[in-house]
C-alpha positions as semicolon CSV with decimal commas, in nm:
position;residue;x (nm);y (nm);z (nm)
1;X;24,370;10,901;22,835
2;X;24,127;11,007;22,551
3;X;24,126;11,405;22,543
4;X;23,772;11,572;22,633
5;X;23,700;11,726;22,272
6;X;23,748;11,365;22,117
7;X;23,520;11,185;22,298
8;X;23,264;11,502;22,256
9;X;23,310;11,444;21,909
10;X;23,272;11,043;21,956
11;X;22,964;11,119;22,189
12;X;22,831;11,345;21,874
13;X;22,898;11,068;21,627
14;X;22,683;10,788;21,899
15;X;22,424;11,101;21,906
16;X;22,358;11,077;21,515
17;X;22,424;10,756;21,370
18;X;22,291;10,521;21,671
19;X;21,985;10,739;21,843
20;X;21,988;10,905;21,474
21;X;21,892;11,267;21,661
22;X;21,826;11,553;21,457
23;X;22,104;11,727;21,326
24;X;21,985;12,069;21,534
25;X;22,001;11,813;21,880
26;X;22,355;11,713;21,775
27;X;22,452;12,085;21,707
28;X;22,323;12,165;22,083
29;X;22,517;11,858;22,228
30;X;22,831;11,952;22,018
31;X;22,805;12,348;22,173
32;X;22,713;12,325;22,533
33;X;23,009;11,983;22,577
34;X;23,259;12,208;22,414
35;X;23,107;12,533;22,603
36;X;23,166;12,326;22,989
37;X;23,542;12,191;22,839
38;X;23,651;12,559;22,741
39;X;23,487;12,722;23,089
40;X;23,580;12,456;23,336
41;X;23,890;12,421;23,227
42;X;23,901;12,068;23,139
43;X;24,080;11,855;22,882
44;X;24,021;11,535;22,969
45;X;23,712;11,380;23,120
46;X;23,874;11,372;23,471
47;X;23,858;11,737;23,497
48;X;23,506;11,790;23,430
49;X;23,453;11,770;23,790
50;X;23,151;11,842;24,012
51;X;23,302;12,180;24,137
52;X;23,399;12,239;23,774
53;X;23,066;12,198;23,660
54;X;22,912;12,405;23,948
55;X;23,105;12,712;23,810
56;X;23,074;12,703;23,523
57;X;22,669;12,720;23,589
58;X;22,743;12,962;23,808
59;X;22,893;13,183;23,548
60;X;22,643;13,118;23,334
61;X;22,348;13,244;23,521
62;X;22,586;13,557;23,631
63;X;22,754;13,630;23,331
64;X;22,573;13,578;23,047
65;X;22,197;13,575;23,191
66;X;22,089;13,213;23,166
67;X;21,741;13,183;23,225
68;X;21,617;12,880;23,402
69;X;21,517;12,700;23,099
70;X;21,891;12,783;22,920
71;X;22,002;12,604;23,283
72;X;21,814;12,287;23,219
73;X;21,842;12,235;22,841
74;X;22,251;12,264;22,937
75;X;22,228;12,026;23,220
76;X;22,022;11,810;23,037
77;X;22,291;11,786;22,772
78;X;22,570;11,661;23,016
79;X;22,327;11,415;23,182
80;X;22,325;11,266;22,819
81;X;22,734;11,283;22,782
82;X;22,749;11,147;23,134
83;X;22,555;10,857;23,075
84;X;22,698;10,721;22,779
85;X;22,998;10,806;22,941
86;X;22,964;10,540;23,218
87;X;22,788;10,337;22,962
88;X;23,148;10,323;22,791
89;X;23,292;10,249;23,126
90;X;23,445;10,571;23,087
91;X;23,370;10,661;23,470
92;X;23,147;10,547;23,787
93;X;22,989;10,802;23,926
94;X;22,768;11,117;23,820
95;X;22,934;11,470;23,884
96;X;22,570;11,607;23,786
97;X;22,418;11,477;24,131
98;X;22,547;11,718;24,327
99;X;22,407;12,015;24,084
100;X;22,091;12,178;24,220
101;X;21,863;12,255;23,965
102;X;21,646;12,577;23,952
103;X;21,260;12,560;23,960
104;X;21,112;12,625;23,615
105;X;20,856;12,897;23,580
106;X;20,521;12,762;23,453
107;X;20,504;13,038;23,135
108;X;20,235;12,973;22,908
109;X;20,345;12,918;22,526
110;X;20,328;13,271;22,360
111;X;20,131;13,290;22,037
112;X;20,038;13,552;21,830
113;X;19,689;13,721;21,822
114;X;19,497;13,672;21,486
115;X;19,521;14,031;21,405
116;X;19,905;13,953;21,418
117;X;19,953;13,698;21,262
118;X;19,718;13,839;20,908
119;X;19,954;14,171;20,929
120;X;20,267;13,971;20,888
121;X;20,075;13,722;20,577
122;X;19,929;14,063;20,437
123;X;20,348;14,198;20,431
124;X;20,449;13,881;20,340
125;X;20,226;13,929;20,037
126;X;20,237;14,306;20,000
127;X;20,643;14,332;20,017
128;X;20,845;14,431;19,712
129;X;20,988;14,173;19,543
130;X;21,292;14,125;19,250
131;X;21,109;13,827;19,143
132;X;20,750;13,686;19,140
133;X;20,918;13,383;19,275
134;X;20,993;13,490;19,584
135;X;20,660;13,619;19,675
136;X;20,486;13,350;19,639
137;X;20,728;13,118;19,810
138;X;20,765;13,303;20,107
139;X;20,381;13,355;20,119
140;X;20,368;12,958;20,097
141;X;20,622;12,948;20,371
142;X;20,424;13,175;20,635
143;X;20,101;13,034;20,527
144;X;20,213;12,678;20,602
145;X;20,341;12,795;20,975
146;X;20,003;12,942;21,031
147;X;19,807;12,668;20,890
148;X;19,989;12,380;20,971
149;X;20,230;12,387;21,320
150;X;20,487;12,282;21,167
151;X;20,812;12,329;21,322
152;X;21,082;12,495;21,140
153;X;21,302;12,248;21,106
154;X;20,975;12,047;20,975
155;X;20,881;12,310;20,716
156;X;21,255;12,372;20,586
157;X;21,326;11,940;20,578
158;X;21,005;11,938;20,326
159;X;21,043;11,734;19,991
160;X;20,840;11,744;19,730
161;X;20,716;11,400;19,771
162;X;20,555;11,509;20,102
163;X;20,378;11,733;19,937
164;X;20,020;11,568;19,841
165;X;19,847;11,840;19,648
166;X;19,584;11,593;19,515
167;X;19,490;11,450;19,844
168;X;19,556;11,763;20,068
169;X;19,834;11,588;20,305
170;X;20,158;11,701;20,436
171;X;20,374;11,369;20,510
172;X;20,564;11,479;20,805
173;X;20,896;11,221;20,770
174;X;21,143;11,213;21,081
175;X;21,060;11,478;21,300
176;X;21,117;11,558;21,636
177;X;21,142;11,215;21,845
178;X;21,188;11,058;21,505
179;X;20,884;11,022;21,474
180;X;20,665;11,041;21,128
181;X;20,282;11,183;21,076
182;X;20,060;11,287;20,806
183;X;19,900;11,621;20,828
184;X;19,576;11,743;20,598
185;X;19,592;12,101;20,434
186;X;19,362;12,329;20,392
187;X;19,216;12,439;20,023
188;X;19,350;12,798;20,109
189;X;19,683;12,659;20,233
190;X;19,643;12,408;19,851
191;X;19,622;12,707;19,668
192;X;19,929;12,891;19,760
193;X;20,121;12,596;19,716
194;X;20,006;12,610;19,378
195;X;20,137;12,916;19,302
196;X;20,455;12,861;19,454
197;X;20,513;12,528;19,210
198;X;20,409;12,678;18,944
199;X;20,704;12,959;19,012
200;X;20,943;12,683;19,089
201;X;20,875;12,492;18,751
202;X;20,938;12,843;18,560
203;X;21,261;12,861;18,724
204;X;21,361;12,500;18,648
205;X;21,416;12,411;19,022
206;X;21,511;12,076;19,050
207;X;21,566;12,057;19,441
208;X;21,411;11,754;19,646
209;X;21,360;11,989;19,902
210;X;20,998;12,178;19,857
211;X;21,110;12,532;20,024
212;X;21,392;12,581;19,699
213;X;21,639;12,912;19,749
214;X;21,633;13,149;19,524
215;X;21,974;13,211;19,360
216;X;22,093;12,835;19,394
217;X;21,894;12,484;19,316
218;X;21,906;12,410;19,657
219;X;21,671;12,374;19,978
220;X;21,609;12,677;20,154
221;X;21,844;12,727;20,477
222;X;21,744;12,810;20,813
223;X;21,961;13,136;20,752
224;X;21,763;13,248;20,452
225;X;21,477;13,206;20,657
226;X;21,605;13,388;20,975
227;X;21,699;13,661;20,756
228;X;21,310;13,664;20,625
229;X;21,166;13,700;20,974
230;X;21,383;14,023;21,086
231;X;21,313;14,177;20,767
232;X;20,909;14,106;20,791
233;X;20,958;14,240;21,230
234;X;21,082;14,546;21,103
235;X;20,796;14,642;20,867
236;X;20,527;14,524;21,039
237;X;20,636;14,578;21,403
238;X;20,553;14,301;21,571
239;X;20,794;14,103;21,740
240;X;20,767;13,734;21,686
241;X;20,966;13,439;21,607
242;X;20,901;13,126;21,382
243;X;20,793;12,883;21,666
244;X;20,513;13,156;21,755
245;X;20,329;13,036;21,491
246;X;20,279;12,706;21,552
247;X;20,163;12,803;21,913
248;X;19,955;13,039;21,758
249;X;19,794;12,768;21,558
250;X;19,760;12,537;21,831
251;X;19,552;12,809;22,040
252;X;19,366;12,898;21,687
253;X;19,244;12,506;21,694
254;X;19,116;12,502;22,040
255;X;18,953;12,789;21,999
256;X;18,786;12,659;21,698
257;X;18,636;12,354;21,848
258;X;18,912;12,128;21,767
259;X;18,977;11,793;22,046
260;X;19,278;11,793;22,206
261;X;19,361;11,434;22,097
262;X;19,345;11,525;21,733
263;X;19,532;11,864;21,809
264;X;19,790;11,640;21,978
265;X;19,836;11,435;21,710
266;X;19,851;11,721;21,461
267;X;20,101;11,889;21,678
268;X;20,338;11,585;21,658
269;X;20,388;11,546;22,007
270;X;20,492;11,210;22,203
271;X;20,267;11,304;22,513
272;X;19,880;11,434;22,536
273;X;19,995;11,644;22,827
274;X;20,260;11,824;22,623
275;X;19,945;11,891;22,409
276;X;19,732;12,018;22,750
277;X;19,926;12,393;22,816
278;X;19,787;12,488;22,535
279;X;19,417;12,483;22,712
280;X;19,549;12,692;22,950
281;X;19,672;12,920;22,679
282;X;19,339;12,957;22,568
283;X;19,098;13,195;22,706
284;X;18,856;13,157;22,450
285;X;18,837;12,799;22,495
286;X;18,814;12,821;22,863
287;X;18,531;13,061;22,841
288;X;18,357;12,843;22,603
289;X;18,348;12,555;22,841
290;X;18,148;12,813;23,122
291;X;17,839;12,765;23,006
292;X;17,866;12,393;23,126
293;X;17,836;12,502;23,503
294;X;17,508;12,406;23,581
295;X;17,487;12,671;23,858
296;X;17,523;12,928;23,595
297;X;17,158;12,934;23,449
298;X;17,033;12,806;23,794
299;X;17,175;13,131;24,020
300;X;17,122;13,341;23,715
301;X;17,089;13,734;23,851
302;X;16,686;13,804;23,999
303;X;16,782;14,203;23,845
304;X;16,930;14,289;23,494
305;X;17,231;14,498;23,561
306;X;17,183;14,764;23,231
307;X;17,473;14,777;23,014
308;X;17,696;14,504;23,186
309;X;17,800;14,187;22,983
């Protein structure tokens, strides 16, 4: 009988070569599969067993504070192991159907307010630097989250050759789903990309990745980049996180008058509704659609009310 951690690793190898997921997605898989073997107990498939399973969940949402969302990304993990499991003929039934699941809250995506989001380009710009380099690269960086939506692993899997300065496009190759799209770029957005090439030629980079690092002639990692965002929290205060931004510029679009059909496709995502919270995340567009209530000129007020609205 196989053992458990080989046929996570064969499950990780069908993950990436035959659905071709991201490498973040096979990361996950390879974690939480390794996470249930080590806290149920089990070294072969057999023991992965319903009442296994159950506390191990258990001990999750005790013990180390799952929320429900950390509950479902984990069960949705072993649903995927499962199945090509008993795809392999590897076993018959489903140990997940007896798992309850819990009910998801219905949070709104956080984004940042405007005000925010300038503060942290205005440190971004205003920081001391070793090297002129660096500034305008991680100017580049924050601008592009702001302006664009990207997501991080997006931005960071940049080459050069998606970068169409002439024609203002972003070619957006194998993101999440898979899936490829072009994105235009602003002239404001143009012109710090500018700047940051023209540091990268004076430094000889030679990377196929746009984002280069620094001290080596090599992409820049998501650890360089997580080691950016605590150091820009604790000057300017505000709490945030990478994936803020491109809520922030989804809400920043609505607000503006963009359709949600073109924000959608901007945005990447595989349905419209994904594409829909965000009008509920928008006050400003919600208040901008008031005006189309027909009673609301009709039943207008008989006596001004001085000094209100």
């Amino acid at each position: 009988m196989t053992d458990l951690a080989t046929l996570i690793e064969q499950f990780c190898e069908y993950a990436t070569h035959i659905k071709n997921y991201q490498p973040a997605t096979v990361t996950r898989y390879r974690k939480v599969l390794t996470f249930f073997a080590r806290h149920g107990d089990a070294a072969v498939l057999g023991q992965l067993t319903a009442e296994a399973i159950h506390s191990v969940f258990v001990y999750g949402r005790t013990e180390r504070n799952w929320c429900a969302s950390t509950y479902h990304n984990y069960y949705m993990t072993l649903s995927a192991f499962f199945r090509w499991c008993r795809q392999k003929g590897l076993m018959s039934t489903d140990p997940l159907k007896s798992i309850d699941l819990p009910k998801l809250p219905q949070a709104l995506p956080k984004s940042l307010t405007k005000q925010d989001a300038h503060t942290v380009l205005e440190v971004v710009q205003n920081d001391v630097y070793s090297h002129p380099f660096l500034r305008h690269r991680n100017y580049a960086i924050f601008h592009m989250f702001v302006l664009t939506g990207l997501r991080r692993s997006e931005l960071l899997n940049l080459k050069l050759a998606d970068v169409d300065i002439e024609n203002l496009a972003l070619y957006v190759r194998n993101g999440k789903n898979s899936k490829d799209r072009v994105l235009p770029i602003s002239v404001e957005l143009c012109q710090s990309l500018v700047r940051y090439l023209s540091q990268r030629k004076q430094l000889n980079k030679s990377s196929p990745y746009f984002f280069a690092s620094f001290t080596m002639d090599t992409g820049f990692t998501v650890h360089g980049l997580e080691k950016l965002v605590r150091k820009l929290r604790s000057i300017s205060g505000i709490e945030f996180h990478v994936h803020q931004f491109r809520h922030t510029f989804a809400t920043q679009m609505l607000e503006g008058g963009c359709d949600i059909y073109s924000l959608s496709r901007m945005m990447g995502h595989s349905d419209i509704k994904l594409t829909t919270i965000y009008l509920s995340a928008s006050v400003e567009h919600l208040r901008s659609q008031l005006h189309k209530h027909p009673m609301n000129t009709e039943l207008a007020h008989p006596y001004p009310l001085d000094g209100v609205c």
